[in-house]
Short mmCIF file of C-alpha atoms and ligand atoms in Angstrom, two decimals:
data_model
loop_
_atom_site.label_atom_id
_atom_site.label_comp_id
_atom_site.label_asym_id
_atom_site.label_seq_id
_atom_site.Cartn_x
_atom_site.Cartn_y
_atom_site.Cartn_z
CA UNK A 104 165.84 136.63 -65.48
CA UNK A 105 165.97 137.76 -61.97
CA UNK A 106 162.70 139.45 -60.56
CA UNK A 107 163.24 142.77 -58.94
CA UNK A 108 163.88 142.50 -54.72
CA UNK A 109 160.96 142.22 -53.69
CA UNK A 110 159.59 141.80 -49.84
CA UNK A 111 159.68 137.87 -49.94
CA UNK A 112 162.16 136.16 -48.49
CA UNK A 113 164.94 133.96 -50.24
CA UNK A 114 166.60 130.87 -49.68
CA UNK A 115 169.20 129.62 -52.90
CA UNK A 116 170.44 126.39 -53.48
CA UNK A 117 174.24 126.32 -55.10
CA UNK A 118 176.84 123.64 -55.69
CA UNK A 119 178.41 121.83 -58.29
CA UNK A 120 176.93 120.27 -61.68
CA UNK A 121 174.97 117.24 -61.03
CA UNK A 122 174.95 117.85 -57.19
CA UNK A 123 171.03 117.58 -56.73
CA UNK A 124 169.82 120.99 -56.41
CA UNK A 125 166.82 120.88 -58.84
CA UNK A 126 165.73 117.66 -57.34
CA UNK A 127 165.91 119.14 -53.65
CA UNK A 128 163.60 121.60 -54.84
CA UNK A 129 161.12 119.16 -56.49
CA UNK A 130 161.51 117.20 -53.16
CA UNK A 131 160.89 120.28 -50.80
CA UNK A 132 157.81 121.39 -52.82
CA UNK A 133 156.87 117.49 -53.34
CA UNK A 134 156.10 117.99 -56.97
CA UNK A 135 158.74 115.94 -59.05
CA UNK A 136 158.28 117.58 -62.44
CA UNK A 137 158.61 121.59 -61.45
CA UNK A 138 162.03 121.48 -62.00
CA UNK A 139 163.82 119.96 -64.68
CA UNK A 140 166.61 117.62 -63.68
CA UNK A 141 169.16 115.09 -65.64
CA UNK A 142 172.05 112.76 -65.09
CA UNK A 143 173.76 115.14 -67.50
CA UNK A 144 175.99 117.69 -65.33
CA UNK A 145 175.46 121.54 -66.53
CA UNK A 146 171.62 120.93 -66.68
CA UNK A 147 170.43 123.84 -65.22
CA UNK A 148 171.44 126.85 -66.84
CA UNK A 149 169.92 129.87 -65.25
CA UNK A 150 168.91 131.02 -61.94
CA UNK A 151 165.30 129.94 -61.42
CA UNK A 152 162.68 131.31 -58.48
CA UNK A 153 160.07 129.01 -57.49
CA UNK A 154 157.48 131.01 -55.20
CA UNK A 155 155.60 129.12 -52.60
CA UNK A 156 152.71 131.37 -52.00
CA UNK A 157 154.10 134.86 -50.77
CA UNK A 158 156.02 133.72 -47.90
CA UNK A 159 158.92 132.28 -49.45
CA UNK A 160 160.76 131.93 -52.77
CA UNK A 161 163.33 128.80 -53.71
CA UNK A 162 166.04 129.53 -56.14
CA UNK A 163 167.90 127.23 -58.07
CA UNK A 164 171.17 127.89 -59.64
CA UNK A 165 173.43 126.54 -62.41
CA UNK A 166 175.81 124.08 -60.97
CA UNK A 167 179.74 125.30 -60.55
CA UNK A 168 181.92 124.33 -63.79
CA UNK A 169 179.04 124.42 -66.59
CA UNK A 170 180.14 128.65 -66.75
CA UNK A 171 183.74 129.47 -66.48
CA UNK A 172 184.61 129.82 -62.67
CA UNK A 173 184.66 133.98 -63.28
CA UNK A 174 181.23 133.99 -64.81
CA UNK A 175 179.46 132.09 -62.54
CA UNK A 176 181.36 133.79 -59.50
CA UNK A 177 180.18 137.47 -60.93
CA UNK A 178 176.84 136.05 -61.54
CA UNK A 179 176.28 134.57 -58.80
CA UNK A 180 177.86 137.33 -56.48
CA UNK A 181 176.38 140.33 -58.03
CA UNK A 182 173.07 138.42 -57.17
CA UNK A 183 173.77 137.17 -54.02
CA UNK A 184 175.46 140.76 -52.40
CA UNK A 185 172.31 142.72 -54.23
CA UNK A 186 169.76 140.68 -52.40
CA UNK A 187 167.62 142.00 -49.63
CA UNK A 188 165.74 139.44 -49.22
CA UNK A 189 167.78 136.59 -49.22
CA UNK A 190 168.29 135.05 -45.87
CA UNK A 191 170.25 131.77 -46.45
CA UNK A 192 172.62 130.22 -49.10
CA UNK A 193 172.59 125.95 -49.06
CA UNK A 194 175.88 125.05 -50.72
CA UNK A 195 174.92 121.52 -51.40
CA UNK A 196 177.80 118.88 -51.17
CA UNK A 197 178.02 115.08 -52.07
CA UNK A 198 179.22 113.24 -49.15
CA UNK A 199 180.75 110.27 -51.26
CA UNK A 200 183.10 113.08 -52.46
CA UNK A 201 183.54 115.38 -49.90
CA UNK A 202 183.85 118.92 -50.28
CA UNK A 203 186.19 120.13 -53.71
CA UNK A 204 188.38 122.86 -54.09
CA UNK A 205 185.41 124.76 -56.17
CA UNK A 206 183.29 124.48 -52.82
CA UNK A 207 185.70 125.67 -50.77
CA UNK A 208 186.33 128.56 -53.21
CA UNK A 209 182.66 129.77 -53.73
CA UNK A 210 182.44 129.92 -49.61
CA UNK A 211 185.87 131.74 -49.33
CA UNK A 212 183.69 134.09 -51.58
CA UNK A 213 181.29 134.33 -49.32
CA UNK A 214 183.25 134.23 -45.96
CA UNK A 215 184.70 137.81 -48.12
CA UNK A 216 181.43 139.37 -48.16
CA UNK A 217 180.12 138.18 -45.19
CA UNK A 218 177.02 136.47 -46.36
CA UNK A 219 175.91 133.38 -44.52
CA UNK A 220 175.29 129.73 -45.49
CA UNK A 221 174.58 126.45 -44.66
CA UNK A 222 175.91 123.04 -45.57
CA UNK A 223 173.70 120.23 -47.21
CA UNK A 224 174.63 117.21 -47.73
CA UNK A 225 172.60 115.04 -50.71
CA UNK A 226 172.01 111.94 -52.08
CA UNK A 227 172.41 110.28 -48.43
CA UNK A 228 170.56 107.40 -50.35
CA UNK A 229 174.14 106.30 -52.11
CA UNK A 230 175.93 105.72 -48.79
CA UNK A 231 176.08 103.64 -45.76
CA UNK A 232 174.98 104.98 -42.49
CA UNK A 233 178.76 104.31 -41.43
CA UNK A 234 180.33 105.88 -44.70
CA UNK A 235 178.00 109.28 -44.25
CA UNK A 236 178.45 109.68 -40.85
CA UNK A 237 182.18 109.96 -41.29
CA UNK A 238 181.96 111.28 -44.57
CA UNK A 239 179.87 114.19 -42.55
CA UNK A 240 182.88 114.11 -39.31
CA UNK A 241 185.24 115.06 -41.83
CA UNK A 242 183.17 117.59 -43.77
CA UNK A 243 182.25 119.09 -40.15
CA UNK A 244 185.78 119.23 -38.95
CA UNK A 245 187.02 121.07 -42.28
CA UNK A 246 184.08 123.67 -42.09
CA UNK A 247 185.46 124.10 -38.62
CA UNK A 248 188.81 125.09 -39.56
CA UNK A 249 188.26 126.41 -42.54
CA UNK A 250 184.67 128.27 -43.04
CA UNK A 251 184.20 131.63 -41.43
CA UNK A 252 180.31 132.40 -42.17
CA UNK A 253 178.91 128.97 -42.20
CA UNK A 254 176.61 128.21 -40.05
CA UNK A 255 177.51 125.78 -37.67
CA UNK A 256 174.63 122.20 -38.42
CA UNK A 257 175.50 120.43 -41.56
CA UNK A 258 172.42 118.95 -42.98
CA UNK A 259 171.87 115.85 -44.88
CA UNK A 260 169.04 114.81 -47.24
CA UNK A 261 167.96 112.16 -49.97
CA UNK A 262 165.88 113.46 -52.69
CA UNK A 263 164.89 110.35 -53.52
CA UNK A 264 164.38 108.45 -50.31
CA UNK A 265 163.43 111.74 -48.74
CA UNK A 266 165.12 111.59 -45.85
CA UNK A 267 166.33 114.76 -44.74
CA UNK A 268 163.66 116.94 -46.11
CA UNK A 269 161.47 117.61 -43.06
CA UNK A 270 164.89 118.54 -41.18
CA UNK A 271 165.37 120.48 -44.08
CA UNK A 272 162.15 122.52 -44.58
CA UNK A 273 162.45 123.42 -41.14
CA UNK A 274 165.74 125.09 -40.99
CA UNK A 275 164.61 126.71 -44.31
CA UNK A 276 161.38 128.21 -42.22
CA UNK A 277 163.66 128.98 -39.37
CA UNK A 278 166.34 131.06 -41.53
CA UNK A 279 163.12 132.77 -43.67
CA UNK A 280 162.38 134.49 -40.83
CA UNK A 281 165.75 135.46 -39.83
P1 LIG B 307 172.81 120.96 -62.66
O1 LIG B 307 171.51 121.62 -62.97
O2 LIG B 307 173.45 120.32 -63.83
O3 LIG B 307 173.76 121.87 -61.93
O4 LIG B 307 172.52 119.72 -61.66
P2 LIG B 307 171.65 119.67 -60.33
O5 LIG B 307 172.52 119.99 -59.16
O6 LIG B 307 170.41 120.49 -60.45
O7 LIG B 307 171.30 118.11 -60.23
P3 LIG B 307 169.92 117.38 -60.58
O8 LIG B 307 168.89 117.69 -59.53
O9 LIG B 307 169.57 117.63 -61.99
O10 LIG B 307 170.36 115.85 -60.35
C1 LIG B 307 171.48 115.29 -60.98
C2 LIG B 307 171.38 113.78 -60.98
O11 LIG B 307 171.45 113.28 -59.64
C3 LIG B 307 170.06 113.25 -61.54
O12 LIG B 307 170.34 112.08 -62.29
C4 LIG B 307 169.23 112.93 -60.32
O13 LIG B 307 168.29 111.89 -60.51
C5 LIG B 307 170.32 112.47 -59.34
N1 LIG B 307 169.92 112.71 -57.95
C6 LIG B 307 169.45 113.87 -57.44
N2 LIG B 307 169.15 113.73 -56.13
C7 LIG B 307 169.42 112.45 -55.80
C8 LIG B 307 169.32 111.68 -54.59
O14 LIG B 307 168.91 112.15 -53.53
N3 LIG B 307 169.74 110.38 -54.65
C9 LIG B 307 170.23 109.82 -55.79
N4 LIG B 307 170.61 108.55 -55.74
N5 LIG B 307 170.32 110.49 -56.96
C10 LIG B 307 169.92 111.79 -56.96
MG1 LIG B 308 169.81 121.77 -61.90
#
């Protein structure tokens, strides 16, 4: 279900099955059993809006390739063109793999209707500090040549080290108030 538009802003967290996107909201809020998370890709199944008091709502999608590319991209669009109040989209990306033709497709989406977003990459735990910082060069240097409405800082967090987050919560702050 998707609440009406209502005047608090929105920040939504989308990428592929199994990314980390219901953990990174358990991490932001720093409660670990709001949101329901499992190894098993396709967990989450529909869009879910986790208020933090009335100055901001956190939305958590299904993952890319549990719904047929088409239903997920109508889904998701309808919701994300319709929406006021939503000031940033994180399209969270795995830096061990780098970003995949269904990434690049959702933000060619959104480069088409001009709606903004911002890069994150997750489970920064799984790499070494070499491997992520040019797993990140690379990921920066194809946004660059490739991305239209991105913004420009690619992020990087751990849900389960929690690195990352503070970074995190703070560009989330800056772009609520957008
Ligand atoms: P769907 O709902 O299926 O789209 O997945 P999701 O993107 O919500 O992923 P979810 O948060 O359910 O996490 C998927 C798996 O990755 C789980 O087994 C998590 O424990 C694991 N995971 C999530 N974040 C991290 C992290 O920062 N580090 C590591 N090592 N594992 C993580
Ligand atoms: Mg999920």
């Amino acid at each position: 279900m998707i609440p009406e538009n209502t005047a608090i802003p929105e920040v939504v967290f989308i990428g592929r099955s199994n990314i980390g996107k219901s953990s990174l909201i358990n991490g932001l809020v720093n409660r670990n059993g709001l949101v329901k998370t499992s190894s098993k890709p396709g967990h989450t199944r529909m869009m879910n809006f986790f208020k933090i008091g009335d100055k901001l709502s956190l939305v958590d999608m299904p993952g890319y390739g549990w719904k047929s590319r088409d239903e997920w991209g109508d889904m998701i669009l309808s919701y994300l063109q319709n929406r006021k109040n939503l000031r940033r989209i994180y399209i969270l990306v795995d830096p061990s793999h780098g970003l995949k033709d269904s990434d690049l497709q959702i933000m060619k989406l959104l480069d088409g209707s001009g709606l903004s977003y911002q890069v994150v990459l997750t489970k920064m735990d799984r790499l070494s500090r070499t491997k992520y910082g040019s797993s990140k060069a690379e990921i920066e240097a194809q946004l660059v040549k490739d991305a239209i409405c991105c913004f420009p800082m690619v992020l990087g967090v751990s849900s389960r080290t929690r690195d990352g987050l503070d970074e995190l919560r703070a560009a989330i702050v800056k772009a609520s108030q957008l």
